[in-house]
């Protein structure tokens, strides 16, 4: 990844911390009857009473989702660790741990205020939250190029397109209503108004590297774009973007609209089916400052001439000049040039959930399965989760789960203390079982944590 893209990684992290946190919810809570935030997973899911969250601490979430881990890049050899580039690490061993698309995503979440109440024939919900979603997306060919380079014979080709670093940060206001159609069917819907805070994206749209015994060539095109919070400095003569700075312009960066739709249906006694589509919609970012690489710039290397040549009458060495020329050509590939401002419309991370739950022992124990598929964003994500839900007391609920996805497998648990007038929950969907001494997941960097404090009120309803 070039210098500008590396810089944007830092910028994205800064924007995340500067712009606030997001409202996320554990999938483990899908089958927890008294979990106040589960309507975010399916707007048809109700709670028996009304509730109001403790401001800021009503729902806090921190999560990292990745199919990479420390063990992907570091390998024990004797009494030391070596990187994947070490000659003792076979290429097949390292590359076998990668997928075609390698991802690291970070979500931070916080509700500002959230409440629900029963009226107008059902339960109504209100939620105001800050959302921050940041991701790095890398094709396998990047690491294959670093590890294997040029093959001994023939032509070696690498397609390293669609390298992306991006962050989106916005405020979300959601209004929802859920109601029973009859004693079997319940439906729910939400409308969401989005106000953009900050957006940045660095993307290598195309990078083709061809290597042979006679010639190397690189063709690249890419762009960077950012909302007004990120200021670009440009060369007044060439238009080249030479530096970046985090500004103090915290104005509105854009607007968006989203919808959630859901339903539950009791197929037979004790067996309930459910389905939902959440975050159907878009976010439009306005007045993005944009830079692009020169699409006509191509690097070619055919070898060095005049090796060992003496300096000419001007004191210049032909070999040194060739080295300088090669360096200039490579640096030219990494340059972005200002291309004005534009708007960009991006789809939300639309997610489909399909669930089934069967209860026994007068609902003291239930078994649930949940399929989650995310269509929006830079990568499709699919997960299957199985959960066992224990309700030994009306004031204490516990869920244990195991999940398998295209990002890895994991286990999780969530505890909900739901005494009259009070609701406290904390737990995780993905608990990494193997960590380094620095508490970094070794196999897959896939872990999350959520907790919240809410107060319940009102008459208890059947759900």
Tab-separated table of C-alpha atoms in Angstrom:
chain	number	residue	atom	x	y	z
A	1	UNK	CA	0.000	0.000	0.000
A	2	UNK	CA	1.417	3.401	-0.906
A	3	UNK	CA	2.358	6.237	1.433
A	4	UNK	CA	-0.953	8.041	1.078
A	5	UNK	CA	-2.986	4.938	1.881
A	6	UNK	CA	-0.834	4.265	4.929
A	7	UNK	CA	-1.449	7.801	6.094
A	8	UNK	CA	-5.192	7.362	5.684
A	9	UNK	CA	-5.056	4.361	8.047
A	10	UNK	CA	-3.902	6.754	10.743
A	11	UNK	CA	-6.467	9.336	9.702
A	12	UNK	CA	-9.279	6.789	9.914
A	13	UNK	CA	-8.294	5.823	13.432
A	14	UNK	CA	-8.268	9.475	14.428
A	15	UNK	CA	-11.675	10.091	12.891
A	16	UNK	CA	-13.128	7.131	14.778
A	17	UNK	CA	-11.962	8.430	18.111
A	18	UNK	CA	-12.862	12.012	17.346
A	19	UNK	CA	-16.337	11.388	16.034
A	20	UNK	CA	-17.823	9.174	18.706
A	21	UNK	CA	-19.114	5.648	19.090
A	22	UNK	CA	-21.764	3.490	17.485
A	23	UNK	CA	-24.846	1.632	18.643
A	24	UNK	CA	-24.362	-2.077	18.063
A	25	UNK	CA	-26.030	-5.078	19.672
A	26	UNK	CA	-24.858	-8.609	20.407
A	27	UNK	CA	-26.428	-11.352	18.287
A	28	UNK	CA	-26.480	-13.402	21.504
A	29	UNK	CA	-29.307	-11.188	22.783
A	30	UNK	CA	-31.682	-12.166	19.954
A	31	UNK	CA	-33.456	-14.802	22.087
A	32	UNK	CA	-33.352	-12.917	25.423
A	33	UNK	CA	-36.956	-11.914	26.178
A	34	UNK	CA	-36.142	-9.042	28.541
A	35	UNK	CA	-33.175	-7.652	26.629
A	36	UNK	CA	-34.110	-4.017	25.952
A	37	UNK	CA	-31.874	-3.637	22.894
A	38	UNK	CA	-32.859	-6.723	20.930
A	39	UNK	CA	-35.303	-4.722	18.786
A	40	UNK	CA	-32.190	-3.469	16.950
A	41	UNK	CA	-31.696	-7.001	15.598
A	42	UNK	CA	-35.357	-7.446	14.637
A	43	UNK	CA	-37.848	-4.577	15.075
A	44	UNK	CA	-40.665	-7.090	15.721
A	45	UNK	CA	-38.986	-8.303	18.942
A	46	UNK	CA	-40.663	-6.699	21.941
A	47	UNK	CA	-39.923	-6.526	25.662
A	48	UNK	CA	-42.607	-7.092	28.344
A	49	UNK	CA	-42.366	-3.573	29.816
A	50	UNK	CA	-41.288	-0.100	28.867
A	51	UNK	CA	-37.682	0.946	29.411
A	52	UNK	CA	-35.339	3.905	29.374
A	53	UNK	CA	-31.564	3.694	29.090
A	54	UNK	CA	-29.042	5.313	31.337
A	55	UNK	CA	-27.644	8.122	29.128
A	56	UNK	CA	-24.386	7.124	27.416
A	57	UNK	CA	-24.200	3.835	29.385
A	58	UNK	CA	-27.476	2.368	28.129
A	59	UNK	CA	-25.652	0.339	25.491
A	60	UNK	CA	-21.898	0.348	24.956
A	61	UNK	CA	-20.221	-1.837	22.341
A	62	UNK	CA	-16.656	-2.550	21.257
A	63	UNK	CA	-15.894	-5.085	18.562
A	64	UNK	CA	-13.219	-6.180	16.125
A	65	UNK	CA	-14.061	-8.617	13.337
A	66	UNK	CA	-11.250	-10.122	11.279
A	67	UNK	CA	-10.195	-13.317	9.550
A	68	UNK	CA	-6.582	-12.469	10.427
A	69	UNK	CA	-4.759	-12.917	13.720
A	70	UNK	CA	-1.340	-12.746	15.288
A	71	UNK	CA	-0.743	-16.380	14.335
A	72	UNK	CA	-1.246	-15.462	10.675
A	73	UNK	CA	1.943	-13.406	10.626
A	74	UNK	CA	4.179	-14.759	13.432
A	75	UNK	CA	5.574	-18.312	13.674
A	76	UNK	CA	7.497	-20.021	16.491
A	77	UNK	CA	10.905	-21.270	15.413
A	78	UNK	CA	12.857	-22.673	18.345
A	79	UNK	CA	12.923	-20.113	21.133
A	80	UNK	CA	11.937	-17.162	18.971
A	81	UNK	CA	9.153	-15.859	16.787
A	82	UNK	CA	9.725	-15.067	13.127
A	83	UNK	CA	7.518	-13.263	10.628
A	84	UNK	CA	5.838	-14.857	7.636
A	85	UNK	CA	8.650	-13.463	5.451
A	86	UNK	CA	11.272	-15.636	7.155
A	87	UNK	CA	12.770	-18.304	4.926
A	88	UNK	CA	11.851	-21.034	7.443
A	89	UNK	CA	8.127	-20.357	6.900
A	90	UNK	CA	6.914	-22.192	3.775
A	91	UNK	CA	4.797	-20.107	1.430
A	92	UNK	CA	2.017	-22.721	1.475
A	93	UNK	CA	1.842	-22.643	5.272
A	94	UNK	CA	1.401	-18.873	5.363
A	95	UNK	CA	-0.794	-18.414	2.292
A	96	UNK	CA	-3.032	-21.287	3.384
A	97	UNK	CA	-4.194	-19.166	6.314
A	98	UNK	CA	-5.439	-16.373	4.037
A	99	UNK	CA	-8.658	-15.990	2.080
A	100	UNK	CA	-9.245	-14.145	-1.184
A	101	UNK	CA	-10.404	-11.118	0.836
A	102	UNK	CA	-8.695	-10.363	4.138
A	103	UNK	CA	-10.467	-8.022	6.494
A	104	UNK	CA	-10.055	-6.127	9.739
A	105	UNK	CA	-13.156	-4.220	10.887
A	106	UNK	CA	-13.580	-2.147	14.045
A	107	UNK	CA	-16.917	-1.036	15.471
A	108	UNK	CA	-17.302	1.220	18.488
A	109	UNK	CA	-20.765	1.885	19.868
A	110	UNK	CA	-22.709	4.025	22.286
A	111	UNK	CA	-26.361	4.988	22.720
A	112	UNK	CA	-26.936	8.584	23.698
A	113	UNK	CA	-30.515	7.894	24.781
A	114	UNK	CA	-32.889	5.017	24.191
A	115	UNK	CA	-36.388	4.239	25.463
A	116	UNK	CA	-39.464	2.151	24.685
A	117	UNK	CA	-43.083	2.281	25.836
A	118	UNK	CA	-46.348	0.467	25.184
A	119	UNK	CA	-49.082	2.497	23.442
A	120	UNK	CA	-51.159	2.593	20.246
A	121	UNK	CA	-51.592	-1.153	20.140
A	122	UNK	CA	-47.944	-2.134	20.480
A	123	UNK	CA	-44.472	-1.192	21.680
A	124	UNK	CA	-42.808	1.981	20.443
A	125	UNK	CA	-39.060	2.604	20.535
A	126	UNK	CA	-36.813	5.649	20.269
A	127	UNK	CA	-33.043	5.510	19.916
A	128	UNK	CA	-30.401	8.185	19.406
A	129	UNK	CA	-26.915	6.809	18.878
A	130	UNK	CA	-23.498	7.556	17.440
A	131	UNK	CA	-22.043	5.044	14.984
A	132	UNK	CA	-18.459	4.503	13.903
A	133	UNK	CA	-17.429	1.768	11.445
A	134	UNK	CA	-13.873	1.407	10.169
A	135	UNK	CA	-12.344	-1.317	8.037
A	136	UNK	CA	-9.212	-2.380	6.169
A	137	UNK	CA	-9.740	-4.727	3.191
A	138	UNK	CA	-6.802	-6.467	1.494
A	139	UNK	CA	-6.723	-9.077	-1.303
A	140	UNK	CA	-4.610	-12.189	-0.836
A	141	UNK	CA	-2.301	-11.162	-3.690
A	142	UNK	CA	-0.674	-8.473	-1.526
A	143	UNK	CA	0.732	-11.053	0.849
A	144	UNK	CA	1.500	-13.513	-1.947
A	145	UNK	CA	3.585	-10.836	-3.673
A	146	UNK	CA	5.476	-10.082	-0.451
A	147	UNK	CA	6.117	-13.750	0.283
A	148	UNK	CA	6.855	-15.285	-3.117
A	149	UNK	CA	7.722	-12.351	-5.403
A	150	UNK	CA	8.696	-13.396	-8.903
A	151	UNK	CA	8.504	-17.026	-9.956
A	152	UNK	CA	11.745	-18.600	-11.176
A	153	UNK	CA	10.485	-18.972	-14.744
A	154	UNK	CA	7.732	-17.587	-16.922
A	155	UNK	CA	5.559	-14.553	-16.274
A	156	UNK	CA	4.239	-13.782	-12.770
A	157	UNK	CA	1.123	-11.633	-12.490
A	158	UNK	CA	-0.472	-10.123	-9.372
A	159	UNK	CA	-3.859	-8.383	-9.237
A	160	UNK	CA	-3.907	-6.291	-6.065
A	161	UNK	CA	-6.995	-4.240	-6.857
A	162	UNK	CA	-9.544	-2.956	-4.360
A	163	UNK	CA	-7.200	-2.366	-1.442
A	164	UNK	CA	-9.370	-0.205	0.808
A	165	UNK	CA	-9.188	1.667	4.093
A	166	UNK	CA	-12.424	3.435	5.033
A	167	UNK	CA	-14.280	4.934	7.973
A	168	UNK	CA	-17.882	6.156	8.333
A	169	UNK	CA	-19.145	8.069	11.357
A	170	UNK	CA	-22.667	9.376	11.799
A	171	UNK	CA	-25.522	10.101	14.171
A	172	UNK	CA	-28.608	7.850	13.944
A	173	UNK	CA	-32.126	8.670	15.118
A	174	UNK	CA	-34.413	5.607	14.982
A	175	UNK	CA	-38.171	5.423	15.602
A	176	UNK	CA	-39.837	2.006	15.733
A	177	UNK	CA	-43.181	0.306	16.319
A	178	UNK	CA	-43.952	-3.396	16.892
A	179	UNK	CA	-47.392	-4.951	17.265
A	180	UNK	CA	-49.261	-8.269	17.209
A	181	UNK	CA	-51.356	-8.945	14.116
A	182	UNK	CA	-52.937	-11.968	15.817
A	183	UNK	CA	-51.962	-14.483	18.494
A	184	UNK	CA	-49.393	-16.032	16.113
A	185	UNK	CA	-47.925	-13.197	14.038
A	186	UNK	CA	-46.072	-10.064	15.148
A	187	UNK	CA	-44.524	-7.421	12.913
A	188	UNK	CA	-42.279	-4.406	13.432
A	189	UNK	CA	-40.646	-1.573	11.522
A	190	UNK	CA	-38.244	1.288	12.103
A	191	UNK	CA	-37.326	4.420	10.241
A	192	UNK	CA	-33.843	5.876	10.708
A	193	UNK	CA	-32.617	9.386	9.979
A	194	UNK	CA	-28.828	9.660	9.635
A	195	UNK	CA	-26.633	12.738	10.019
A	196	UNK	CA	-23.048	12.346	8.797
A	197	UNK	CA	-20.127	13.432	10.980
A	198	UNK	CA	-16.979	12.233	9.170
A	199	UNK	CA	-16.007	10.005	6.257
A	200	UNK	CA	-12.651	9.051	4.745
A	201	UNK	CA	-11.640	6.459	2.171
A	202	UNK	CA	-8.368	5.458	0.523
A	203	UNK	CA	-8.721	2.903	-2.241
A	204	UNK	CA	-6.410	1.327	-4.790
A	205	UNK	CA	-8.975	0.649	-7.499
A	206	UNK	CA	-6.463	-1.152	-9.670
A	207	UNK	CA	-2.899	-2.429	-9.244
A	208	UNK	CA	-1.557	-4.904	-11.786
A	209	UNK	CA	2.004	-6.147	-11.359
A	210	UNK	CA	3.581	-8.248	-14.125
A	211	UNK	CA	7.060	-9.716	-13.617
A	212	UNK	CA	9.139	-11.647	-16.137
A	213	UNK	CA	12.797	-12.308	-16.829
A	214	UNK	CA	12.922	-9.359	-19.220
A	215	UNK	CA	10.624	-6.734	-17.731
A	216	UNK	CA	8.630	-5.640	-14.691
A	217	UNK	CA	5.569	-3.428	-15.100
A	218	UNK	CA	3.112	-1.836	-12.672
A	219	UNK	CA	-0.196	-0.227	-13.591
A	220	UNK	CA	-2.118	1.497	-10.838
A	221	UNK	CA	-5.109	3.756	-10.308
A	222	UNK	CA	-6.656	4.848	-7.054
A	223	UNK	CA	-8.331	7.625	-5.159
A	224	UNK	CA	-8.706	9.177	-1.739
A	225	UNK	CA	-11.665	11.181	-0.505
A	226	UNK	CA	-12.668	12.735	2.789
A	227	UNK	CA	-15.259	14.977	4.367
A	228	UNK	CA	-14.392	18.484	5.483
A	229	UNK	CA	-12.903	17.309	8.768
A	230	UNK	CA	-9.819	16.139	6.836
A	231	UNK	CA	-7.939	18.959	5.108
A	232	UNK	CA	-5.703	18.298	2.068
A	233	UNK	CA	-2.721	20.508	1.281
A	234	UNK	CA	-1.793	20.702	-2.410
A	235	UNK	CA	1.052	22.006	-4.540
A	236	UNK	CA	-0.363	25.144	-6.245
A	237	UNK	CA	1.461	24.388	-9.489
A	238	UNK	CA	0.975	20.640	-9.970
A	239	UNK	CA	-2.086	19.996	-7.826
A	240	UNK	CA	-0.275	17.164	-6.041
A	241	UNK	CA	-1.587	16.459	-2.545
A	242	UNK	CA	1.446	16.960	-0.351
A	243	UNK	CA	0.100	16.778	3.199
A	244	UNK	CA	-2.959	16.176	5.359
A	245	UNK	CA	-4.295	17.717	8.518
A	246	UNK	CA	-7.222	17.108	10.863
A	247	UNK	CA	-9.209	20.331	10.796
A	248	UNK	CA	-11.702	21.783	13.243
A	249	UNK	CA	-14.646	21.825	10.838
A	250	UNK	CA	-17.160	19.549	12.565
A	251	UNK	CA	-20.114	20.504	10.405
A	252	UNK	CA	-22.668	18.129	8.944
A	253	UNK	CA	-21.020	15.896	6.354
A	254	UNK	CA	-24.135	14.376	4.846
A	255	UNK	CA	-27.539	12.822	5.372
A	256	UNK	CA	-29.055	9.381	5.012
A	257	UNK	CA	-32.163	7.319	5.490
A	258	UNK	CA	-32.655	3.735	6.604
A	259	UNK	CA	-35.363	1.227	7.452
A	260	UNK	CA	-35.713	-1.966	9.517
A	261	UNK	CA	-38.411	-4.560	8.853
A	262	UNK	CA	-39.140	-7.690	10.872
A	263	UNK	CA	-41.660	-10.364	11.811
A	264	UNK	CA	-42.098	-13.308	14.187
A	265	UNK	CA	-44.480	-16.250	13.795
A	266	UNK	CA	-45.356	-19.027	16.263
A	267	UNK	CA	-45.478	-22.025	13.964
A	268	UNK	CA	-46.547	-24.503	16.664
A	269	UNK	CA	-46.616	-24.365	20.429
A	270	UNK	CA	-43.175	-23.421	21.767
A	271	UNK	CA	-41.635	-23.019	18.272
A	272	UNK	CA	-41.238	-19.463	16.970
A	273	UNK	CA	-39.767	-18.449	13.624
A	274	UNK	CA	-38.511	-14.937	12.908
A	275	UNK	CA	-36.913	-12.884	10.148
A	276	UNK	CA	-35.674	-9.332	9.724
A	277	UNK	CA	-33.930	-6.965	7.321
A	278	UNK	CA	-32.132	-4.118	9.060
A	279	UNK	CA	-30.297	-1.041	7.759
A	280	UNK	CA	-32.007	-0.956	4.377
A	281	UNK	CA	-30.965	2.429	3.044
A	282	UNK	CA	-28.158	4.786	2.148
A	283	UNK	CA	-25.837	7.506	3.381
A	284	UNK	CA	-25.019	10.452	1.128
A	285	UNK	CA	-21.756	12.267	1.873
A	286	UNK	CA	-21.576	15.832	0.526
A	287	UNK	CA	-18.633	17.958	-0.610
A	288	UNK	CA	-15.966	15.289	-0.299
A	289	UNK	CA	-12.479	16.523	-1.128
A	290	UNK	CA	-11.038	14.031	-3.592
A	291	UNK	CA	-7.655	13.106	-4.972
A	292	UNK	CA	-6.757	10.640	-7.735
A	293	UNK	CA	-3.622	9.049	-9.106
A	294	UNK	CA	-2.503	9.770	-12.664
A	295	UNK	CA	-4.296	7.057	-14.723
A	296	UNK	CA	-1.700	7.346	-17.500
A	297	UNK	CA	1.258	6.735	-15.230
A	298	UNK	CA	2.843	3.311	-15.714
A	299	UNK	CA	6.055	1.921	-14.274
A	300	UNK	CA	8.333	-0.253	-16.428
A	301	UNK	CA	11.714	-1.714	-15.516
A	302	UNK	CA	13.872	-3.542	-18.063
A	303	UNK	CA	17.119	-3.751	-16.092
A	304	UNK	CA	20.141	-1.537	-15.563
A	305	UNK	CA	22.580	-0.475	-18.222
A	306	UNK	CA	26.092	0.906	-17.850
A	307	UNK	CA	26.799	-0.873	-14.576
A	308	UNK	CA	30.302	0.129	-13.511
A	309	UNK	CA	30.437	3.000	-15.983
A	310	UNK	CA	32.617	5.947	-15.084
A	311	UNK	CA	31.355	9.480	-14.569
A	312	UNK	CA	30.875	11.576	-17.694
A	313	UNK	CA	32.404	15.025	-18.308
A	314	UNK	CA	29.710	16.614	-16.145
A	315	UNK	CA	30.555	14.393	-13.193
A	316	UNK	CA	27.347	12.374	-13.507
A	317	UNK	CA	27.294	8.591	-13.304
A	318	UNK	CA	24.933	6.819	-15.790
A	319	UNK	CA	24.178	4.048	-13.312
A	320	UNK	CA	23.331	6.497	-10.517
A	321	UNK	CA	21.089	8.414	-12.897
A	322	UNK	CA	19.229	5.211	-13.767
A	323	UNK	CA	18.690	4.449	-10.068
A	324	UNK	CA	17.344	7.980	-9.485
A	325	UNK	CA	15.044	7.648	-12.481
A	326	UNK	CA	13.717	4.329	-11.196
A	327	UNK	CA	13.046	5.853	-7.784
A	328	UNK	CA	11.203	8.810	-9.351
A	329	UNK	CA	9.022	6.460	-11.426
A	330	UNK	CA	8.037	4.434	-8.369
A	331	UNK	CA	7.277	7.562	-6.320
A	332	UNK	CA	5.079	8.865	-9.136
A	333	UNK	CA	2.783	5.853	-8.696
A	334	UNK	CA	2.140	6.884	-5.087
A	335	UNK	CA	1.138	10.472	-5.816
A	336	UNK	CA	-2.432	11.742	-5.616
A	337	UNK	CA	-3.627	14.889	-7.351
A	338	UNK	CA	-6.532	17.036	-6.235
A	339	UNK	CA	-9.590	16.483	-8.430
A	340	UNK	CA	-12.113	18.814	-6.800
A	341	UNK	CA	-15.079	17.903	-4.648
A	342	UNK	CA	-17.908	15.465	-5.176
A	343	UNK	CA	-20.735	13.685	-3.387
A	344	UNK	CA	-20.823	9.953	-2.734
A	345	UNK	CA	-23.809	7.790	-1.890
A	346	UNK	CA	-23.093	4.544	-0.058
A	347	UNK	CA	-25.450	1.779	0.978
A	348	UNK	CA	-25.801	0.967	4.643
A	349	UNK	CA	-24.644	-2.398	5.938
A	350	UNK	CA	-27.936	-4.148	5.175
A	351	UNK	CA	-28.284	-7.298	7.264
A	352	UNK	CA	-30.715	-10.214	7.051
A	353	UNK	CA	-31.428	-12.384	10.111
A	354	UNK	CA	-33.488	-15.565	10.149
A	355	UNK	CA	-34.083	-17.286	13.478
A	356	UNK	CA	-35.912	-20.152	15.123
A	357	UNK	CA	-36.428	-20.824	18.840
A	358	UNK	CA	-37.893	-23.823	20.638
A	359	UNK	CA	-38.636	-23.628	24.367
A	360	UNK	CA	-39.088	-26.353	26.988
A	361	UNK	CA	-39.839	-26.585	30.706
A	362	UNK	CA	-42.399	-23.769	30.642
A	363	UNK	CA	-39.940	-21.495	28.845
A	364	UNK	CA	-37.212	-21.966	31.466
A	365	UNK	CA	-34.865	-23.220	28.737
A	366	UNK	CA	-34.910	-22.614	25.004
A	367	UNK	CA	-32.760	-23.525	22.034
A	368	UNK	CA	-32.232	-21.060	19.206
A	369	UNK	CA	-30.518	-20.900	15.838
A	370	UNK	CA	-29.797	-17.649	14.044
A	371	UNK	CA	-28.523	-17.010	10.522
A	372	UNK	CA	-26.983	-13.577	9.892
A	373	UNK	CA	-25.989	-12.315	6.441
A	374	UNK	CA	-24.660	-8.806	5.836
A	375	UNK	CA	-24.910	-7.596	2.253
A	376	UNK	CA	-23.844	-3.963	2.444
A	377	UNK	CA	-20.406	-2.505	2.958
A	378	UNK	CA	-17.143	-3.619	1.403
A	379	UNK	CA	-17.517	-7.330	2.196
A	380	UNK	CA	-20.349	-9.858	2.442
A	381	UNK	CA	-20.506	-11.496	5.856
A	382	UNK	CA	-22.369	-14.707	6.777
A	383	UNK	CA	-22.711	-16.397	10.167
A	384	UNK	CA	-24.638	-19.252	11.748
A	385	UNK	CA	-25.173	-19.203	15.511
A	386	UNK	CA	-26.642	-21.789	17.883
A	387	UNK	CA	-27.696	-20.675	21.359
A	388	UNK	CA	-28.966	-22.185	24.587
A	389	UNK	CA	-31.009	-19.788	26.706
A	390	UNK	CA	-31.482	-20.329	30.450
A	391	UNK	CA	-34.199	-18.524	32.420
A	392	UNK	CA	-33.988	-20.130	35.879
A	393	UNK	CA	-35.387	-17.011	37.551
A	394	UNK	CA	-37.510	-14.152	36.255
A	395	UNK	CA	-34.710	-11.779	37.291
A	396	UNK	CA	-31.805	-13.733	35.782
A	397	UNK	CA	-31.339	-14.823	32.148
A	398	UNK	CA	-28.229	-16.385	30.601
A	399	UNK	CA	-27.402	-17.271	26.993
A	400	UNK	CA	-24.490	-19.430	25.786
A	401	UNK	CA	-23.715	-19.647	22.070
A	402	UNK	CA	-21.376	-20.980	19.426
A	403	UNK	CA	-20.966	-19.504	15.952
A	404	UNK	CA	-19.372	-20.323	12.617
A	405	UNK	CA	-18.833	-17.734	9.883
A	406	UNK	CA	-16.660	-16.807	6.920
A	407	UNK	CA	-14.527	-14.893	9.435
A	408	UNK	CA	-13.922	-17.872	11.736
A	409	UNK	CA	-15.648	-19.679	14.612
A	410	UNK	CA	-16.111	-18.681	18.224
A	411	UNK	CA	-18.142	-19.026	21.419
A	412	UNK	CA	-19.896	-16.400	23.494
A	413	UNK	CA	-22.170	-15.690	26.450
A	414	UNK	CA	-24.376	-12.905	27.752
A	415	UNK	CA	-25.913	-12.345	31.206
A	416	UNK	CA	-29.034	-10.242	31.730
A	417	UNK	CA	-29.996	-9.199	35.263
A	418	UNK	CA	-33.605	-8.122	34.838
A	419	UNK	CA	-35.039	-7.335	38.264
A	420	UNK	CA	-38.235	-5.238	38.419
A	421	UNK	CA	-37.367	-1.668	37.478
A	422	UNK	CA	-33.769	-2.485	36.542
A	423	UNK	CA	-31.976	-4.159	33.644
A	424	UNK	CA	-28.227	-4.774	33.445
A	425	UNK	CA	-26.548	-6.833	30.733
A	426	UNK	CA	-22.986	-7.656	29.708
A	427	UNK	CA	-21.460	-10.267	27.451
A	428	UNK	CA	-19.779	-11.169	24.183
A	429	UNK	CA	-20.606	-12.961	20.937
A	430	UNK	CA	-17.005	-13.835	20.172
A	431	UNK	CA	-14.607	-14.818	22.902
A	432	UNK	CA	-11.133	-15.577	21.587
A	433	UNK	CA	-9.775	-18.614	23.408
A	434	UNK	CA	-6.092	-18.073	22.645
A	435	UNK	CA	-4.267	-14.778	23.264
A	436	UNK	CA	-0.688	-13.547	23.179
A	437	UNK	CA	0.968	-12.072	26.258
A	438	UNK	CA	-0.081	-8.669	24.856
A	439	UNK	CA	-3.742	-9.877	24.868
A	440	UNK	CA	-3.897	-10.004	21.057
A	441	UNK	CA	-5.980	-12.870	19.566
A	442	UNK	CA	-3.648	-15.421	17.980
A	443	UNK	CA	-5.906	-17.246	15.521
A	444	UNK	CA	-8.483	-14.662	14.440
A	445	UNK	CA	-8.804	-11.113	15.755
A	446	UNK	CA	-12.519	-11.602	16.300
A	447	UNK	CA	-13.916	-10.429	19.610
A	448	UNK	CA	-16.527	-8.062	21.001
A	449	UNK	CA	-17.948	-6.864	24.280
A	450	UNK	CA	-21.137	-5.035	25.220
A	451	UNK	CA	-22.798	-3.846	28.395
A	452	UNK	CA	-25.686	-1.574	29.310
A	453	UNK	CA	-27.843	-0.262	32.135
A	454	UNK	CA	-31.551	0.378	31.605
A	455	UNK	CA	-34.549	1.058	33.822
A	456	UNK	CA	-37.882	-0.649	33.177
A	457	UNK	CA	-41.365	0.620	33.933
A	458	UNK	CA	-45.045	0.095	33.250
A	459	UNK	CA	-47.450	-2.816	33.058
A	460	UNK	CA	-46.096	-6.181	31.969
A	461	UNK	CA	-47.354	-7.337	28.550
A	462	UNK	CA	-47.395	-10.733	26.896
A	463	UNK	CA	-44.809	-10.994	24.093
